[in-house]
PDB file of C-alpha atoms and ligand atoms in Angstrom:
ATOM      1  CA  UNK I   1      -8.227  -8.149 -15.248  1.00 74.00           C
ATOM      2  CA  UNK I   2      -8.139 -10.992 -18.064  1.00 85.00           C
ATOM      3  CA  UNK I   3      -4.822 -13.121 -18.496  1.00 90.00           C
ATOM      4  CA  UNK I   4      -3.834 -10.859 -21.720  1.00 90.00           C
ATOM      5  CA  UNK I   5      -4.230  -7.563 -19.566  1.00 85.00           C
ATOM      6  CA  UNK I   6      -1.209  -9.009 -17.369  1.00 84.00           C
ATOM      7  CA  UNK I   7       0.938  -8.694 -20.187  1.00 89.00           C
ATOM      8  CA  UNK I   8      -0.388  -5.505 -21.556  1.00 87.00           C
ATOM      9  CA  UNK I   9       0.589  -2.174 -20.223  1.00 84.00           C
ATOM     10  CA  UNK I  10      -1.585  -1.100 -17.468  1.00 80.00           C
ATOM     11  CA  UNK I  11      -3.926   1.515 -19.098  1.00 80.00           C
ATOM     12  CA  UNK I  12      -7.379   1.314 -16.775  1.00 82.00           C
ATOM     13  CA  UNK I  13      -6.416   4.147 -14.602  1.00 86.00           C
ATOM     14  CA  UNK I  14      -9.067   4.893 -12.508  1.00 92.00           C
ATOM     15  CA  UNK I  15      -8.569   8.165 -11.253  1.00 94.00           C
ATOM     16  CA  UNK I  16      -9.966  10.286  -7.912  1.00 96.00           C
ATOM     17  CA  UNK I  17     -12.205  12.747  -8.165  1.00 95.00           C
ATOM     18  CA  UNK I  18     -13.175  13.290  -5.489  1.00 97.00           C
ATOM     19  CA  UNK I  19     -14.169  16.939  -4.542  1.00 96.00           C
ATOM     20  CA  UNK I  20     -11.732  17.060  -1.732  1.00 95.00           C
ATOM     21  CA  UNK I  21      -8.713  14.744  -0.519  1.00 95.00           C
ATOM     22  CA  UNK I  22      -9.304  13.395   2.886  1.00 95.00           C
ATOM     23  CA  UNK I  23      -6.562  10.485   3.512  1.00 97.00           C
ATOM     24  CA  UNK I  24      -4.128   8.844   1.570  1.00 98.00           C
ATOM     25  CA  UNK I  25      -3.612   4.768   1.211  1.00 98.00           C
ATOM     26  CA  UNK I  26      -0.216   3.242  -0.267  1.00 98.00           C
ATOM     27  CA  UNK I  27      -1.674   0.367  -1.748  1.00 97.00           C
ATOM     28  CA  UNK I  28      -0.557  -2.266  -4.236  1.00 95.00           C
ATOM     29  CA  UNK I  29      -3.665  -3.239  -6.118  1.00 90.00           C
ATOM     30  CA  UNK I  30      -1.429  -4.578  -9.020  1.00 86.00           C
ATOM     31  CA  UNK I  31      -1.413  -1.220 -10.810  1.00 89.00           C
ATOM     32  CA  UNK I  32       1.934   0.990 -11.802  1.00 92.00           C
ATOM     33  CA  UNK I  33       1.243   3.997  -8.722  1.00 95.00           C
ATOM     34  CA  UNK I  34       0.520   3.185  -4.988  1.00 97.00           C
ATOM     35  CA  UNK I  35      -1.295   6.654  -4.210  1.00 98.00           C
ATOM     36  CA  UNK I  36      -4.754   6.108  -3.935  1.00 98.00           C
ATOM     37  CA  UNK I  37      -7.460   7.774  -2.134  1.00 97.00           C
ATOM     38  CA  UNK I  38      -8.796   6.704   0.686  1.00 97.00           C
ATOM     39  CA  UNK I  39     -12.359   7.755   0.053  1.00 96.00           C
ATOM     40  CA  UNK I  40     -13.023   6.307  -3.048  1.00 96.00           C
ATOM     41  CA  UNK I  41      -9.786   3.524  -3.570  1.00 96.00           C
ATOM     42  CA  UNK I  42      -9.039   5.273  -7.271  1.00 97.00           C
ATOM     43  CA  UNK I  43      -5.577   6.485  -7.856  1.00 96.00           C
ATOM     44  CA  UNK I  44      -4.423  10.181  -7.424  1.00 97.00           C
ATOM     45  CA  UNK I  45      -1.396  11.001  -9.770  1.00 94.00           C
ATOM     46  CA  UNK I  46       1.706  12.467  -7.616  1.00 93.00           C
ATOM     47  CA  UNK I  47       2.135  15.400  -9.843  1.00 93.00           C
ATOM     48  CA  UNK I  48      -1.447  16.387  -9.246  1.00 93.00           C
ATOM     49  CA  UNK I  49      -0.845  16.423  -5.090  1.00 94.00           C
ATOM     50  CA  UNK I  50       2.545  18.514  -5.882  1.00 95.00           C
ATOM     51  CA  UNK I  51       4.533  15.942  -3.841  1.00 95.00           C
ATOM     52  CA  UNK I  52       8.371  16.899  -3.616  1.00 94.00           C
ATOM     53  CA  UNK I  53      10.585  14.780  -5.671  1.00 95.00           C
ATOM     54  CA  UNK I  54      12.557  13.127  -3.601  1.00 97.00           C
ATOM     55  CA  UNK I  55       9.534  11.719  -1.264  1.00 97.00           C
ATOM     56  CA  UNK I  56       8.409  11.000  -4.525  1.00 97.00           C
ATOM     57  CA  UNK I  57      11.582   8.867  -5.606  1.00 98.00           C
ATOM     58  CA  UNK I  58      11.358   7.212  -2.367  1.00 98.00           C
ATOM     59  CA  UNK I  59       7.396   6.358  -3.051  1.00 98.00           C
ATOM     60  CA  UNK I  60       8.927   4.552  -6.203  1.00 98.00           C
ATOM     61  CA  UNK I  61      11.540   3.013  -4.572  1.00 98.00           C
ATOM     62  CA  UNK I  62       9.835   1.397  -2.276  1.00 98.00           C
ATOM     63  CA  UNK I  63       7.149   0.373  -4.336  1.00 98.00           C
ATOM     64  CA  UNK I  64       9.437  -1.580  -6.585  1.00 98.00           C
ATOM     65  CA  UNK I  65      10.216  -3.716  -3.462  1.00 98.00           C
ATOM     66  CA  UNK I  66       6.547  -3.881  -2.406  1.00 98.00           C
ATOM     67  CA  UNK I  67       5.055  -4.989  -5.669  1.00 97.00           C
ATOM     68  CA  UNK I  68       8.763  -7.694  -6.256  1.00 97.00           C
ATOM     69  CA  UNK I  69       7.643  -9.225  -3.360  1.00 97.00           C
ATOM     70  CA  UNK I  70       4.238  -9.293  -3.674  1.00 96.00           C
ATOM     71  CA  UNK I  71       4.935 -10.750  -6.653  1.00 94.00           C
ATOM     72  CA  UNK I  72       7.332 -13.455  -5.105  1.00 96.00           C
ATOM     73  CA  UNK I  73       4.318 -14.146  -2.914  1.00 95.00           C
ATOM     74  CA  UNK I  74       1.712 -15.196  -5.231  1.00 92.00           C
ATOM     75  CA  UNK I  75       4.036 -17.168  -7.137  1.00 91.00           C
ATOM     76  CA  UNK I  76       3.902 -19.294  -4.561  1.00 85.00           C
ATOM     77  CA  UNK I  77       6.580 -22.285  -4.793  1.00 91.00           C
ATOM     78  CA  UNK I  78       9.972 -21.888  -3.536  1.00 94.00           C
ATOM     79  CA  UNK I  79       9.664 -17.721  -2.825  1.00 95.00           C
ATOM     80  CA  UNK I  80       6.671 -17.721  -1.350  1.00 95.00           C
ATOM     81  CA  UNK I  81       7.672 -18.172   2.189  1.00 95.00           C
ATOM     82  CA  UNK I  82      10.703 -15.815   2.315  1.00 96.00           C
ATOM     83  CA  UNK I  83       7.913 -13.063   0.612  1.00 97.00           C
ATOM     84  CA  UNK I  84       5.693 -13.484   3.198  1.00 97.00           C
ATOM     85  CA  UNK I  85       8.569 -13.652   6.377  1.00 97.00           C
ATOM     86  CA  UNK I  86       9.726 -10.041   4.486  1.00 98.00           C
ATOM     87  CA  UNK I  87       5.633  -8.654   4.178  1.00 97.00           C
ATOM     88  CA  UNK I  88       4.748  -9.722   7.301  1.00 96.00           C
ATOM     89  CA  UNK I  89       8.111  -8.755   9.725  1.00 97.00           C
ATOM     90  CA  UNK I  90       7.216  -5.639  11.197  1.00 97.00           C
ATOM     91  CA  UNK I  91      11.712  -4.958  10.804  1.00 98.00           C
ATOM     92  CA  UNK I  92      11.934  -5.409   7.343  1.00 98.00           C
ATOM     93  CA  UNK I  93      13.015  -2.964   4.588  1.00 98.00           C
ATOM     94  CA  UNK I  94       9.848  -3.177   2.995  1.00 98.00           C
ATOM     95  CA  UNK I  95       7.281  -2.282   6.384  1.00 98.00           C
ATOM     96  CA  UNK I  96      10.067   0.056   7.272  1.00 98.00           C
ATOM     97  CA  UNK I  97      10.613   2.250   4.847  1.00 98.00           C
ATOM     98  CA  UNK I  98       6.424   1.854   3.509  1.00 98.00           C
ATOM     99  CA  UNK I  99       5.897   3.649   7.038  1.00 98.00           C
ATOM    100  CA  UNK I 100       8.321   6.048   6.669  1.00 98.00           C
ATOM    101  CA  UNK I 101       6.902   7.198   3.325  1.00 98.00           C
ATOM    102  CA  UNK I 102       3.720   7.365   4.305  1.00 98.00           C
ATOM    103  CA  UNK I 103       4.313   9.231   7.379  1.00 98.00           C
ATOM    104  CA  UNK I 104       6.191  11.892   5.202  1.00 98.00           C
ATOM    105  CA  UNK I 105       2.805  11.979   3.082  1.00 98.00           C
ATOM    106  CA  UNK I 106       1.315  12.713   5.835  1.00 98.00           C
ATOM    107  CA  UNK I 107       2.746  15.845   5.805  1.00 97.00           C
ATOM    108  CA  UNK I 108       0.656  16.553   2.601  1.00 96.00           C
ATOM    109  CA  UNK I 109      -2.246  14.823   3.708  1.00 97.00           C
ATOM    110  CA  UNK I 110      -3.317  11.948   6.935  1.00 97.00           C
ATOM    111  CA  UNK I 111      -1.867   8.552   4.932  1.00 98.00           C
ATOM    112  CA  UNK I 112      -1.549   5.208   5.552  1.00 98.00           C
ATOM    113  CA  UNK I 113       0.610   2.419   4.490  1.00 98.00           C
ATOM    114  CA  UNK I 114      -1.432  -0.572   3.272  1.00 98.00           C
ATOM    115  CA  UNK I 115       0.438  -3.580   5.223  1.00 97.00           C
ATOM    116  CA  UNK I 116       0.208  -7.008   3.822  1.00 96.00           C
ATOM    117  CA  UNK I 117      -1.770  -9.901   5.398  1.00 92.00           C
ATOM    118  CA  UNK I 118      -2.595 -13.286   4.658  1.00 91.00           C
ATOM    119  CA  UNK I 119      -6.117 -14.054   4.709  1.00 87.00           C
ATOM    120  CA  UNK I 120      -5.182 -17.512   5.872  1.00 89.00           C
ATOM    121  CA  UNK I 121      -3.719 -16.203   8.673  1.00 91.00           C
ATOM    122  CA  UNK I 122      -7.240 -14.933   9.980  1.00 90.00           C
ATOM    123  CA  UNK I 123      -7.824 -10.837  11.001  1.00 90.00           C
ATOM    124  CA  UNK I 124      -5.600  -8.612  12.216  1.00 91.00           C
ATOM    125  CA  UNK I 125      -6.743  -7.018  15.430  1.00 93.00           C
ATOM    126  CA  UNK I 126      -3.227  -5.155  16.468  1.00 96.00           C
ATOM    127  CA  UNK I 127      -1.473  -3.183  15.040  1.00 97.00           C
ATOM    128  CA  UNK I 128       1.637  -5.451  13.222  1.00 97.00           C
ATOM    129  CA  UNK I 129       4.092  -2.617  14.037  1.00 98.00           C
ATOM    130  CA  UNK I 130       3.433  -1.464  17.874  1.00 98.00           C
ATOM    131  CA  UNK I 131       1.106  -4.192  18.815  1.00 97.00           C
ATOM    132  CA  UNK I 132      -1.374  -1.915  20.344  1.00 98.00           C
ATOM    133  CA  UNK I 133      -5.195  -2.384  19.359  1.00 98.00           C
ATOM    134  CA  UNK I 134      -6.387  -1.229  15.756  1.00 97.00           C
ATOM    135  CA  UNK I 135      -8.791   1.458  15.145  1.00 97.00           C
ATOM    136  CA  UNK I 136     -11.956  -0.355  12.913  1.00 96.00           C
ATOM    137  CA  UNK I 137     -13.265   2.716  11.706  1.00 95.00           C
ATOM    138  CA  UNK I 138     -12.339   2.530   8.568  1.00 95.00           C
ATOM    139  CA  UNK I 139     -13.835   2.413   5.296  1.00 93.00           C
ATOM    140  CA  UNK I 140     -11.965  -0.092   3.780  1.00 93.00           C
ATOM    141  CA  UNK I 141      -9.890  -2.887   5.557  1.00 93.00           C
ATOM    142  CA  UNK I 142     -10.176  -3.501   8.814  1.00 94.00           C
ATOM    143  CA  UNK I 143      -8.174  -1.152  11.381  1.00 97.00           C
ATOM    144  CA  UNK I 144      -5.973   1.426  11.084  1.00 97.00           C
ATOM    145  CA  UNK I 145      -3.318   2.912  13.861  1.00 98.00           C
ATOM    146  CA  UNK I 146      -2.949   6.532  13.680  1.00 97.00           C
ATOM    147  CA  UNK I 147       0.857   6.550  15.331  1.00 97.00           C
ATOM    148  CA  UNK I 148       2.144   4.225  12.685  1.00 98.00           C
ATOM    149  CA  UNK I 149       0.261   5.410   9.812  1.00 98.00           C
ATOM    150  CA  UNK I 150      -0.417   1.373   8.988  1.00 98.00           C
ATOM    151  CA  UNK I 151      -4.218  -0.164   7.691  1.00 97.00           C
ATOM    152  CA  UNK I 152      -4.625  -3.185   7.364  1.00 95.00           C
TER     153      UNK I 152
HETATM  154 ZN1   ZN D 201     -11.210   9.830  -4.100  1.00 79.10          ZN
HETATM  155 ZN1   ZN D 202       0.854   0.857  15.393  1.00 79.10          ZN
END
């Protein structure tokens, strides 16, 4: 992404085609939709997976949060730390309602909510919501825990 794309409507869509859809990751790479495979990374368009509306809406709604504070984050300066307190608190709005969408995706298909970490802050071993030990087979990131439908 150059400097002029940030201010330029997001038109690189790179879509899934995968022949099948295996998982699901809600993922902010700094594009306008959060539903990406997890096969391939590339986005799958909500319409296409005939979500229902309202999980839909709530997909939205929480991705407005997600991306604000994401946002807030790389600002750095005077937001950065309350950003991070909110990505990183396993109680906050944010984690809370990103695991509830993507457990109700995982109606449609196995999905997982993309949970913010710090490189910084070194690797996440355990899970950031129950504690208990990630699983590392994944193919991107680097564990996942099945009961709270988190990768990180
Ligand atoms: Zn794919
Ligand atoms: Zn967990």
């Amino acid at each position: 992404m150059s400097s002029y794309d940030k201010l330029r409507p997001w038109t690189e869509i790179e879509n899934c085609d995968c022949k099948e859809i295996t998982s699901i990751v809600l993922v902010d790479i700094l594009t306008d939709n959060p539903i990406h495979c997890f096969n391939c990374k590339n986005e799958i368009d909500p319409e296409f997976l005939k979500l229902d509306q309202k999980l839909v809406d709530d997909i939205a709604s929480w991705y407005g949060v997600f991306q604000s504070l994401y946002n807030l984050w790389l600002n750095s300066g005077e937001y950065e730390e309350y950003a991070k307190e909110k990505l990183t608190n396993k109680n906050s709005q944010v984690n809370v309602e990103g695991m509830s969408v993507a457990k109700r995706l995982s109606a449609y298909y196995p999905s997982y909510y993309w949970w913010f970490s710090d490189t910084d802050d070194g690797e996440l071993i355990y899970c950031p919501n129950c504690a208990k030990k990630l699983d590392p087979n994944v193919k991107y990131g680097t564990g996942k825990c099945e009961a709270c439908n988190v990768v990180v």
